[in-house]
Amino acid sequence: MKDKEFFMLLDSYESATRNGDVASLRLSQDDFLEIIDYYGEIYDTAKLLNACECAFEQYSYSAEITERYVDALLRDGKTEQAQAVVEESPCPDSTMISLLHARICTCRNDFQGADEYFSAIEQFPGIAEYSDVVASLASDCINAKNFKSALRYYDFLQKHDACDSELYCDIAFCHDIAGNFGKAEFYYGKYLEAYPFEDAIWFDLGTLYAKHNLFEKAIDAFEYAIALNGNNAMALHNIAIVYLNLFKFGDALKYFEDFAIAEPDNPLAFAGIAESHMGLKNIRAARENFARALEINHQCSEAEFGMLCILAIESHLNGQNDTFISRLRKIMAIDPSWPHVLCNIYPELKEDTTFMKLLLSTEKINNKKY
């Protein structure tokens, strides 16, 4: 928390800025850094850039001022200006300047250039002192969707014991994207050891488990997220989806209803409620909620598909076997796995020869055993 003295300094700086006379204040580097970091914390980009520019005019030789200025410019998408600032440095061969060149290359999607700059300095003694800049370089790679390079820089930080625990969630995310389930799980766990009350990361861990069909673990993680933040709508949605996958339609219905309370204008909430009712054989309620989803968004594909399923179920219940099979074929063209869901809801279909032939055909397509 900033103290009274800082806000007196800030007030003097802002008054001088309005009068175009910042130089007369004779602010120190530390004064400027404190002001710059404050504007960064409150996400005031215009004031941040202006403070960086004023600081750089007086302290262009300062590595810290240069780094803050370049970082602000890159975050604002001003790559060419960032390049110009770096080229003004009186120490062009310094470690900091090389790292800033690497960041600029990354923001231009020149990952080879970034790697060349980094490779030239990564063996230098003391480079771990620049861990914040290396972490920013890794973050740039994530923004550019180059997760392999991001992991390279994170590995460097860990090798030098310079990796803050707050970075573990980004490392986990990169491993998740790369398909490294074990490492993704490990780093999400490491992050949650340090920050156990972050509902968003419990949500990410639950999503990781759900993606790998570890549904019970997914439920535990989502329940943590919801316990920490009952308004975490996506956690409510995802735990409901997991229960659908487990054919626990009553549990799914409860969470979809909570999701609908959190996001009453989200068609997926009502499509989910409808799917749950369909699993519970409440066909009328299912139809009503699919219709509600389509009222909210007439292009909701989940609700459109759900209505097709309702028609198929109704034809089955009415003994219209030919119509049922015809509708089922249309459904299978969209989702070949749906007959297995239907068979779980209506086990008597196992006695239907035509239906079972369709079921077996999807098993061959998916190469799965049910």
mmCIF file of C-alpha atoms in Angstrom:
data_model
loop_
_atom_site.group_PDB
_atom_site.id
_atom_site.type_symbol
_atom_site.label_atom_id
_atom_site.label_comp_id
_atom_site.label_asym_id
_atom_site.label_seq_id
_atom_site.Cartn_x
_atom_site.Cartn_y
_atom_site.Cartn_z
ATOM 1 C CA MET A 1 0.000 0.000 0.000
ATOM 2 C CA LYS A 2 1.302 3.416 -0.961
ATOM 3 C CA ASP A 3 1.919 5.859 1.882
ATOM 4 C CA LYS A 4 1.017 9.521 2.241
ATOM 5 C CA GLU A 5 4.500 10.597 1.179
ATOM 6 C CA PHE A 6 4.152 8.779 -2.140
ATOM 7 C CA PHE A 7 0.835 10.436 -2.953
ATOM 8 C CA MET A 8 2.345 13.847 -2.174
ATOM 9 C CA LEU A 9 5.113 12.982 -4.657
ATOM 10 C CA LEU A 10 2.540 11.794 -7.204
ATOM 11 C CA ASP A 11 0.503 14.979 -6.796
ATOM 12 C CA SER A 12 3.604 17.125 -7.367
ATOM 13 C CA TYR A 13 4.527 15.069 -10.434
ATOM 14 C CA GLU A 14 1.050 15.290 -11.972
ATOM 15 C CA SER A 15 0.906 19.052 -11.349
ATOM 16 C CA ALA A 16 4.292 19.456 -13.020
ATOM 17 C CA THR A 17 3.111 17.271 -15.913
ATOM 18 C CA ARG A 18 0.124 19.521 -16.502
ATOM 19 C CA ASN A 19 2.446 22.547 -16.476
ATOM 20 C CA GLY A 20 5.015 20.855 -18.719
ATOM 21 C CA ASP A 21 7.729 21.327 -16.106
ATOM 22 C CA VAL A 22 8.596 17.841 -14.795
ATOM 23 C CA ALA A 23 12.357 18.454 -15.057
ATOM 24 C CA SER A 24 12.176 21.168 -12.392
ATOM 25 C CA LEU A 25 11.132 18.587 -9.786
ATOM 26 C CA ARG A 26 14.544 16.875 -10.023
ATOM 27 C CA LEU A 27 13.000 13.473 -9.402
ATOM 28 C CA SER A 28 15.374 10.620 -8.661
ATOM 29 C CA GLN A 29 15.371 7.324 -10.572
ATOM 30 C CA ASP A 30 13.653 5.681 -7.623
ATOM 31 C CA ASP A 31 10.968 8.379 -7.610
ATOM 32 C CA PHE A 32 10.269 7.774 -11.282
ATOM 33 C CA LEU A 33 10.280 3.994 -10.856
ATOM 34 C CA GLU A 34 7.748 4.248 -8.039
ATOM 35 C CA ILE A 35 5.475 6.473 -10.138
ATOM 36 C CA ILE A 36 5.842 4.243 -13.207
ATOM 37 C CA ASP A 37 5.047 1.092 -11.243
ATOM 38 C CA TYR A 38 2.005 2.756 -9.691
ATOM 39 C CA TYR A 39 0.562 3.653 -13.092
ATOM 40 C CA GLY A 40 1.225 0.087 -14.199
ATOM 41 C CA GLU A 41 -0.645 -1.257 -11.178
ATOM 42 C CA ILE A 42 -3.730 0.855 -11.937
ATOM 43 C CA TYR A 43 -3.516 0.102 -15.697
ATOM 44 C CA ASP A 44 -3.355 3.770 -16.729
ATOM 45 C CA THR A 45 -1.495 3.266 -20.005
ATOM 46 C CA ALA A 46 -1.418 6.912 -21.073
ATOM 47 C CA LYS A 47 0.064 8.131 -17.784
ATOM 48 C CA LEU A 48 2.409 5.145 -17.659
ATOM 49 C CA LEU A 49 3.863 5.914 -21.079
ATOM 50 C CA ASN A 50 4.169 9.609 -20.276
ATOM 51 C CA ALA A 51 5.989 8.887 -17.001
ATOM 52 C CA CYS A 52 8.337 6.479 -18.773
ATOM 53 C CA GLU A 53 9.100 9.078 -21.433
ATOM 54 C CA CYS A 54 9.841 11.773 -18.832
ATOM 55 C CA ALA A 55 12.049 9.383 -16.865
ATOM 56 C CA PHE A 56 13.918 8.255 -19.977
ATOM 57 C CA GLU A 57 14.644 11.857 -20.976
ATOM 58 C CA GLN A 58 16.543 12.319 -17.719
ATOM 59 C CA TYR A 59 17.909 8.815 -17.147
ATOM 60 C CA SER A 60 18.423 7.211 -20.544
ATOM 61 C CA TYR A 61 21.502 5.440 -19.143
ATOM 62 C CA SER A 62 19.406 3.627 -16.514
ATOM 63 C CA ALA A 63 18.776 -0.033 -17.327
ATOM 64 C CA GLU A 64 15.701 -0.107 -15.066
ATOM 65 C CA ILE A 65 14.141 3.001 -16.619
ATOM 66 C CA THR A 66 14.867 1.685 -20.123
ATOM 67 C CA GLU A 67 13.312 -1.692 -19.278
ATOM 68 C CA ARG A 68 10.144 -0.096 -17.889
ATOM 69 C CA TYR A 69 9.810 2.156 -20.934
ATOM 70 C CA VAL A 70 10.300 -0.653 -23.441
ATOM 71 C CA ASP A 71 7.908 -2.897 -21.513
ATOM 72 C CA ALA A 72 5.203 -0.211 -21.546
ATOM 73 C CA LEU A 73 5.669 0.387 -25.277
ATOM 74 C CA LEU A 74 5.522 -3.325 -26.111
ATOM 75 C CA ARG A 75 2.389 -3.818 -24.025
ATOM 76 C CA ASP A 76 0.822 -0.959 -25.977
ATOM 77 C CA GLY A 77 1.856 -2.545 -29.298
ATOM 78 C CA LYS A 78 4.423 0.165 -30.117
ATOM 79 C CA THR A 79 7.208 -2.121 -31.273
ATOM 80 C CA GLU A 80 8.992 0.405 -33.492
ATOM 81 C CA GLN A 81 9.157 2.971 -30.696
ATOM 82 C CA ALA A 82 10.492 0.287 -28.362
ATOM 83 C CA GLN A 83 13.204 -0.493 -30.912
ATOM 84 C CA ALA A 84 14.142 3.194 -31.108
ATOM 85 C CA VAL A 85 14.436 3.425 -27.311
ATOM 86 C CA VAL A 86 16.714 0.377 -27.168
ATOM 87 C CA GLU A 87 18.921 1.761 -29.915
ATOM 88 C CA GLU A 88 19.458 4.957 -27.885
ATOM 89 C CA SER A 89 21.066 2.981 -25.076
ATOM 90 C CA PRO A 90 24.651 4.011 -24.248
ATOM 91 C CA CYS A 91 25.361 0.343 -23.398
ATOM 92 C CA PRO A 92 24.243 -1.573 -26.511
ATOM 93 C CA ASP A 93 26.044 -4.777 -25.501
ATOM 94 C CA SER A 94 24.640 -4.991 -21.983
ATOM 95 C CA THR A 95 22.664 -7.997 -20.799
ATOM 96 C CA MET A 96 19.540 -5.901 -20.288
ATOM 97 C CA ILE A 97 19.632 -4.472 -23.808
ATOM 98 C CA SER A 98 20.122 -7.956 -25.302
ATOM 99 C CA LEU A 99 17.089 -9.191 -23.370
ATOM 100 C CA LEU A 100 15.043 -6.227 -24.571
ATOM 101 C CA HIS A 101 16.103 -6.971 -28.150
ATOM 102 C CA ALA A 102 14.896 -10.547 -27.594
ATOM 103 C CA ARG A 103 11.536 -9.246 -26.354
ATOM 104 C CA ILE A 104 11.164 -6.972 -29.376
ATOM 105 C CA CYS A 105 11.969 -9.881 -31.723
ATOM 106 C CA THR A 106 9.355 -12.024 -29.980
ATOM 107 C CA CYS A 107 6.709 -9.322 -30.336
ATOM 108 C CA ARG A 108 7.519 -9.328 -34.062
ATOM 109 C CA ASN A 109 7.194 -13.144 -34.152
ATOM 110 C CA ASP A 110 10.912 -13.353 -34.939
ATOM 111 C CA PHE A 111 11.527 -16.215 -32.540
ATOM 112 C CA GLN A 112 14.840 -17.195 -34.113
ATOM 113 C CA GLY A 113 16.131 -13.659 -33.608
ATOM 114 C CA ALA A 114 14.975 -13.723 -29.992
ATOM 115 C CA ASP A 115 16.711 -17.053 -29.468
ATOM 116 C CA GLU A 116 19.961 -15.702 -30.911
ATOM 117 C CA TYR A 117 19.955 -12.715 -28.563
ATOM 118 C CA PHE A 118 19.159 -14.917 -25.579
ATOM 119 C CA SER A 119 21.670 -17.638 -26.469
ATOM 120 C CA ALA A 120 24.434 -15.043 -26.638
ATOM 121 C CA ILE A 121 23.942 -14.062 -22.991
ATOM 122 C CA GLU A 122 22.372 -17.015 -21.175
ATOM 123 C CA GLN A 123 25.757 -18.243 -19.925
ATOM 124 C CA PHE A 124 26.755 -14.818 -18.602
ATOM 125 C CA PRO A 125 27.265 -14.683 -14.826
ATOM 126 C CA GLY A 126 24.546 -12.719 -13.106
ATOM 127 C CA ILE A 127 21.923 -13.082 -15.822
ATOM 128 C CA ALA A 128 19.560 -14.558 -13.247
ATOM 129 C CA GLU A 129 19.416 -11.055 -11.753
ATOM 130 C CA TYR A 130 17.285 -10.158 -14.778
ATOM 131 C CA SER A 131 14.686 -12.812 -13.989
ATOM 132 C CA ASP A 132 11.786 -10.343 -14.298
ATOM 133 C CA VAL A 133 12.782 -9.524 -17.873
ATOM 134 C CA VAL A 134 13.222 -13.204 -18.758
ATOM 135 C CA ALA A 135 9.763 -13.863 -17.291
ATOM 136 C CA SER A 136 8.362 -11.045 -19.457
ATOM 137 C CA LEU A 137 10.075 -12.632 -22.464
ATOM 138 C CA ALA A 138 8.343 -15.923 -21.668
ATOM 139 C CA SER A 139 5.026 -14.075 -21.320
ATOM 140 C CA ASP A 140 5.583 -12.456 -24.733
ATOM 141 C CA CYS A 141 5.987 -15.962 -26.183
ATOM 142 C CA ILE A 142 2.691 -17.065 -24.625
ATOM 143 C CA ASN A 143 0.954 -14.034 -26.122
ATOM 144 C CA ALA A 144 2.454 -15.004 -29.482
ATOM 145 C CA LYS A 145 1.285 -18.636 -28.943
ATOM 146 C CA ASN A 146 4.859 -19.945 -29.048
ATOM 147 C CA PHE A 147 4.615 -22.166 -25.994
ATOM 148 C CA LYS A 148 7.794 -24.119 -26.742
ATOM 149 C CA SER A 149 9.920 -20.975 -26.525
ATOM 150 C CA ALA A 150 8.053 -19.856 -23.404
ATOM 151 C CA LEU A 151 8.935 -23.145 -21.718
ATOM 152 C CA ARG A 152 12.564 -22.697 -22.697
ATOM 153 C CA TYR A 153 12.733 -19.380 -20.830
ATOM 154 C CA TYR A 154 10.811 -20.741 -17.850
ATOM 155 C CA ASP A 155 13.205 -23.712 -17.717
ATOM 156 C CA PHE A 156 16.087 -21.238 -17.629
ATOM 157 C CA LEU A 157 14.547 -19.437 -14.662
ATOM 158 C CA GLN A 158 14.025 -22.695 -12.778
ATOM 159 C CA LYS A 159 17.562 -23.837 -13.522
ATOM 160 C CA HIS A 160 18.823 -20.666 -11.829
ATOM 161 C CA ASP A 161 16.328 -20.842 -8.930
ATOM 162 C CA ALA A 162 14.860 -17.566 -10.172
ATOM 163 C CA CYS A 163 11.322 -18.701 -10.961
ATOM 164 C CA ASP A 164 8.682 -17.053 -8.795
ATOM 165 C CA SER A 165 5.881 -19.356 -7.701
ATOM 166 C CA GLU A 166 3.340 -17.040 -9.349
ATOM 167 C CA LEU A 167 4.725 -18.195 -12.724
ATOM 168 C CA TYR A 168 3.830 -21.848 -12.123
ATOM 169 C CA CYS A 169 0.319 -21.417 -13.509
ATOM 170 C CA ASP A 170 1.739 -20.085 -16.803
ATOM 171 C CA ILE A 171 4.206 -22.971 -16.932
ATOM 172 C CA ALA A 172 1.342 -25.406 -16.324
ATOM 173 C CA PHE A 173 -0.689 -23.752 -19.077
ATOM 174 C CA CYS A 174 2.184 -24.128 -21.563
ATOM 175 C CA HIS A 175 2.638 -27.801 -20.679
ATOM 176 C CA ASP A 176 -1.116 -28.326 -21.031
ATOM 177 C CA ILE A 177 -1.068 -26.841 -24.537
ATOM 178 C CA ALA A 178 1.986 -28.961 -25.370
ATOM 179 C CA GLY A 179 0.139 -32.106 -24.269
ATOM 180 C CA ASN A 180 2.359 -32.744 -21.234
ATOM 181 C CA PHE A 181 -0.388 -33.753 -18.813
ATOM 182 C CA GLY A 182 1.893 -34.844 -15.963
ATOM 183 C CA LYS A 183 3.894 -31.630 -15.948
ATOM 184 C CA ALA A 184 0.779 -29.485 -16.320
ATOM 185 C CA GLU A 185 -0.787 -31.210 -13.310
ATOM 186 C CA PHE A 186 2.459 -30.848 -11.344
ATOM 187 C CA TYR A 187 2.825 -27.109 -11.927
ATOM 188 C CA TYR A 188 -0.831 -26.330 -11.282
ATOM 189 C CA GLY A 189 -0.345 -28.188 -8.009
ATOM 190 C CA LYS A 190 2.823 -26.208 -7.215
ATOM 191 C CA TYR A 191 0.989 -22.952 -7.871
ATOM 192 C CA LEU A 192 -1.944 -23.953 -5.677
ATOM 193 C CA GLU A 193 0.422 -24.896 -2.860
ATOM 194 C CA ALA A 194 1.541 -21.259 -2.828
ATOM 195 C CA TYR A 195 -1.824 -19.675 -3.686
ATOM 196 C CA PRO A 196 -4.557 -22.096 -2.545
ATOM 197 C CA PHE A 197 -7.379 -19.548 -2.768
ATOM 198 C CA GLU A 198 -7.159 -18.825 -6.511
ATOM 199 C CA ASP A 199 -10.461 -20.140 -7.856
ATOM 200 C CA ALA A 200 -9.407 -19.495 -11.469
ATOM 201 C CA ILE A 201 -6.486 -21.922 -11.152
ATOM 202 C CA TRP A 202 -8.614 -24.587 -9.488
ATOM 203 C CA PHE A 203 -10.873 -24.142 -12.511
ATOM 204 C CA ASP A 204 -7.911 -24.597 -14.875
ATOM 205 C CA LEU A 205 -6.847 -27.743 -13.028
ATOM 206 C CA GLY A 206 -10.383 -29.112 -13.205
ATOM 207 C CA THR A 207 -10.510 -28.401 -16.922
ATOM 208 C CA LEU A 208 -7.203 -30.247 -17.361
ATOM 209 C CA TYR A 209 -8.587 -33.304 -15.553
ATOM 210 C CA ALA A 210 -11.853 -33.207 -17.498
ATOM 211 C CA LYS A 211 -9.973 -33.026 -20.783
ATOM 212 C CA HIS A 212 -8.207 -36.272 -19.853
ATOM 213 C CA ASN A 213 -11.435 -37.951 -18.667
ATOM 214 C CA LEU A 214 -10.349 -37.898 -15.012
ATOM 215 C CA PHE A 215 -13.839 -36.865 -14.060
ATOM 216 C CA GLU A 216 -13.759 -37.485 -10.310
ATOM 217 C CA LYS A 217 -10.610 -35.373 -9.947
ATOM 218 C CA ALA A 218 -12.184 -32.742 -12.181
ATOM 219 C CA ILE A 219 -15.232 -32.591 -9.914
ATOM 220 C CA ASP A 220 -13.033 -32.101 -6.838
ATOM 221 C CA ALA A 221 -11.141 -29.235 -8.494
ATOM 222 C CA PHE A 222 -14.288 -27.532 -9.790
ATOM 223 C CA GLU A 223 -15.910 -27.837 -6.361
ATOM 224 C CA TYR A 224 -12.903 -26.053 -4.849
ATOM 225 C CA ALA A 225 -13.286 -23.283 -7.433
ATOM 226 C CA ILE A 226 -16.990 -22.925 -6.693
ATOM 227 C CA ALA A 227 -16.434 -22.989 -2.916
ATOM 228 C CA LEU A 228 -13.965 -20.120 -3.296
ATOM 229 C CA ASN A 229 -16.163 -18.190 -5.713
ATOM 230 C CA GLY A 230 -19.790 -19.152 -6.065
ATOM 231 C CA ASN A 231 -20.058 -16.805 -9.048
ATOM 232 C CA ASN A 232 -17.401 -18.629 -11.067
ATOM 233 C CA ALA A 233 -19.837 -19.318 -13.891
ATOM 234 C CA MET A 234 -17.466 -21.364 -16.013
ATOM 235 C CA ALA A 235 -16.689 -23.663 -13.081
ATOM 236 C CA LEU A 236 -20.437 -24.190 -12.605
ATOM 237 C CA HIS A 237 -20.764 -24.929 -16.325
ATOM 238 C CA ASN A 238 -17.809 -27.303 -16.503
ATOM 239 C CA ILE A 239 -18.684 -29.324 -13.413
ATOM 240 C CA ALA A 240 -22.182 -29.749 -14.861
ATOM 241 C CA ILE A 241 -20.659 -31.001 -18.121
ATOM 242 C CA VAL A 242 -18.538 -33.492 -16.176
ATOM 243 C CA TYR A 243 -21.642 -34.837 -14.445
ATOM 244 C CA LEU A 244 -23.310 -35.197 -17.851
ATOM 245 C CA ASN A 245 -20.340 -37.268 -18.997
ATOM 246 C CA LEU A 246 -20.789 -39.453 -15.929
ATOM 247 C CA PHE A 247 -24.540 -39.761 -16.690
ATOM 248 C CA LYS A 248 -25.277 -38.185 -13.293
ATOM 249 C CA PHE A 249 -28.073 -36.074 -14.676
ATOM 250 C CA GLY A 250 -29.514 -34.943 -11.341
ATOM 251 C CA ASP A 251 -26.172 -33.488 -10.253
ATOM 252 C CA ALA A 252 -25.701 -31.933 -13.681
ATOM 253 C CA LEU A 253 -29.128 -30.286 -13.453
ATOM 254 C CA LYS A 254 -28.290 -28.687 -10.097
ATOM 255 C CA TYR A 255 -25.123 -27.048 -11.414
ATOM 256 C CA PHE A 256 -26.673 -25.991 -14.718
ATOM 257 C CA GLU A 257 -29.445 -24.276 -12.748
ATOM 258 C CA ASP A 258 -26.809 -22.469 -10.662
ATOM 259 C CA PHE A 259 -25.051 -21.540 -13.907
ATOM 260 C CA ALA A 260 -28.311 -20.088 -15.232
ATOM 261 C CA ILE A 261 -28.617 -17.941 -12.102
ATOM 262 C CA ALA A 262 -25.053 -16.677 -12.562
ATOM 263 C CA GLU A 263 -25.522 -16.035 -16.303
ATOM 264 C CA PRO A 264 -29.262 -15.776 -17.054
ATOM 265 C CA ASP A 265 -28.658 -14.685 -20.656
ATOM 266 C CA ASN A 266 -26.327 -17.544 -21.540
ATOM 267 C CA PRO A 267 -28.059 -20.056 -23.847
ATOM 268 C CA LEU A 268 -25.622 -22.794 -22.798
ATOM 269 C CA ALA A 269 -27.116 -22.711 -19.300
ATOM 270 C CA PHE A 270 -30.581 -23.593 -20.573
ATOM 271 C CA ALA A 271 -29.275 -26.056 -23.157
ATOM 272 C CA GLY A 272 -27.491 -27.790 -20.265
ATOM 273 C CA ILE A 273 -30.635 -27.776 -18.129
ATOM 274 C CA ALA A 274 -32.472 -29.310 -21.082
ATOM 275 C CA GLU A 275 -29.834 -32.026 -21.572
ATOM 276 C CA SER A 276 -30.070 -32.885 -17.886
ATOM 277 C CA HIS A 277 -33.861 -33.165 -18.083
ATOM 278 C CA MET A 278 -33.492 -35.282 -21.208
ATOM 279 C CA GLY A 279 -31.235 -37.649 -19.258
ATOM 280 C CA LEU A 280 -33.830 -37.765 -16.486
ATOM 281 C CA LYS A 281 -36.539 -38.547 -19.089
ATOM 282 C CA ASN A 282 -38.293 -35.241 -18.433
ATOM 283 C CA ILE A 283 -38.917 -34.689 -22.131
ATOM 284 C CA ARG A 284 -41.351 -31.791 -21.775
ATOM 285 C CA ALA A 285 -38.949 -29.847 -19.520
ATOM 286 C CA ALA A 286 -36.110 -30.635 -21.909
ATOM 287 C CA ARG A 287 -38.048 -29.267 -24.878
ATOM 288 C CA GLU A 288 -38.998 -26.100 -22.949
ATOM 289 C CA ASN A 289 -35.413 -25.363 -21.971
ATOM 290 C CA PHE A 290 -33.988 -26.037 -25.429
ATOM 291 C CA ALA A 291 -36.625 -23.580 -26.693
ATOM 292 C CA ARG A 292 -35.533 -21.065 -24.037
ATOM 293 C CA ALA A 293 -31.927 -21.378 -25.201
ATOM 294 C CA LEU A 294 -33.014 -20.729 -28.796
ATOM 295 C CA GLU A 295 -34.998 -17.674 -27.677
ATOM 296 C CA ILE A 296 -31.782 -16.236 -26.261
ATOM 297 C CA ASN A 297 -29.737 -17.201 -29.315
ATOM 298 C CA HIS A 298 -31.542 -18.681 -32.294
ATOM 299 C CA GLN A 299 -28.194 -19.966 -33.606
ATOM 300 C CA CYS A 300 -27.305 -21.924 -30.469
ATOM 301 C CA SER A 301 -26.018 -25.151 -32.030
ATOM 302 C CA GLU A 302 -26.325 -27.095 -28.759
ATOM 303 C CA ALA A 303 -30.026 -26.259 -28.534
ATOM 304 C CA GLU A 304 -30.644 -26.982 -32.217
ATOM 305 C CA PHE A 305 -28.979 -30.370 -31.805
ATOM 306 C CA GLY A 306 -30.947 -30.959 -28.606
ATOM 307 C CA MET A 307 -34.238 -30.374 -30.419
ATOM 308 C CA LEU A 308 -33.258 -33.019 -32.987
ATOM 309 C CA CYS A 309 -32.596 -35.407 -30.115
ATOM 310 C CA ILE A 310 -35.978 -34.630 -28.541
ATOM 311 C CA LEU A 311 -37.720 -35.427 -31.839
ATOM 312 C CA ALA A 312 -35.849 -38.731 -32.057
ATOM 313 C CA ILE A 313 -36.730 -39.670 -28.479
ATOM 314 C CA GLU A 314 -40.387 -38.779 -29.002
ATOM 315 C CA SER A 315 -40.570 -40.959 -32.118
ATOM 316 C CA HIS A 316 -39.021 -43.833 -30.122
ATOM 317 C CA LEU A 317 -41.490 -43.380 -27.266
ATOM 318 C CA ASN A 318 -44.392 -43.255 -29.741
ATOM 319 C CA GLY A 319 -43.286 -46.500 -31.386
ATOM 320 C CA GLN A 320 -42.438 -44.800 -34.704
ATOM 321 C CA ASN A 321 -39.382 -46.947 -35.291
ATOM 322 C CA ASP A 322 -38.658 -45.988 -38.913
ATOM 323 C CA THR A 323 -38.909 -42.290 -38.074
ATOM 324 C CA PHE A 324 -36.741 -42.848 -35.001
ATOM 325 C CA ILE A 325 -33.975 -44.538 -37.000
ATOM 326 C CA SER A 326 -34.158 -41.879 -39.717
ATOM 327 C CA ARG A 327 -33.786 -39.081 -37.175
ATOM 328 C CA LEU A 328 -31.066 -40.993 -35.393
ATOM 329 C CA ARG A 329 -29.014 -41.164 -38.595
ATOM 330 C CA LYS A 330 -29.250 -37.368 -38.938
ATOM 331 C CA ILE A 331 -28.084 -36.988 -35.360
ATOM 332 C CA MET A 332 -25.179 -39.377 -35.897
ATOM 333 C CA ALA A 333 -23.979 -37.295 -38.834
ATOM 334 C CA ILE A 334 -23.418 -34.517 -36.286
ATOM 335 C CA ASP A 335 -22.351 -36.571 -33.254
ATOM 336 C CA PRO A 336 -21.657 -40.289 -33.813
ATOM 337 C CA SER A 337 -21.392 -40.893 -30.063
ATOM 338 C CA TRP A 338 -24.930 -39.805 -29.213
ATOM 339 C CA PRO A 339 -26.572 -43.262 -29.590
ATOM 340 C CA HIS A 340 -24.456 -44.414 -26.628
ATOM 341 C CA VAL A 341 -25.905 -41.636 -24.491
ATOM 342 C CA LEU A 342 -29.398 -42.570 -25.635
ATOM 343 C CA CYS A 343 -28.790 -46.235 -24.883
ATOM 344 C CA ASN A 344 -27.755 -45.321 -21.350
ATOM 345 C CA ILE A 345 -30.976 -43.358 -20.842
ATOM 346 C CA TYR A 346 -33.219 -45.940 -22.520
ATOM 347 C CA PRO A 347 -31.567 -49.356 -21.938
ATOM 348 C CA GLU A 348 -34.494 -51.131 -23.649
ATOM 349 C CA LEU A 349 -32.967 -49.988 -26.949
ATOM 350 C CA LYS A 350 -30.424 -52.789 -26.551
ATOM 351 C CA GLU A 351 -33.226 -55.093 -27.690
ATOM 352 C CA ASP A 352 -33.682 -53.117 -30.935
ATOM 353 C CA THR A 353 -31.667 -54.876 -33.682
ATOM 354 C CA THR A 354 -31.535 -51.906 -36.045
ATOM 355 C CA PHE A 355 -30.478 -49.562 -33.257
ATOM 356 C CA MET A 356 -27.739 -51.928 -32.091
ATOM 357 C CA LYS A 357 -26.343 -52.153 -35.624
ATOM 358 C CA LEU A 358 -26.027 -48.376 -35.611
ATOM 359 C CA LEU A 359 -24.422 -48.516 -32.190
ATOM 360 C CA LEU A 360 -21.869 -51.092 -33.339
ATOM 361 C CA SER A 361 -21.087 -49.034 -36.432
ATOM 362 C CA THR A 362 -20.101 -46.067 -34.253
ATOM 363 C CA GLU A 363 -17.903 -48.326 -32.139
ATOM 364 C CA LYS A 364 -16.002 -49.309 -35.271
ATOM 365 C CA ILE A 365 -15.674 -45.679 -36.320
ATOM 366 C CA ASN A 366 -14.391 -44.560 -32.929
ATOM 367 C CA ASN A 367 -12.494 -47.807 -32.189
ATOM 368 C CA LYS A 368 -13.901 -47.782 -28.665
ATOM 369 C CA LYS A 369 -15.462 -50.344 -26.381
ATOM 370 C CA TYR A 370 -18.589 -49.375 -24.500
#
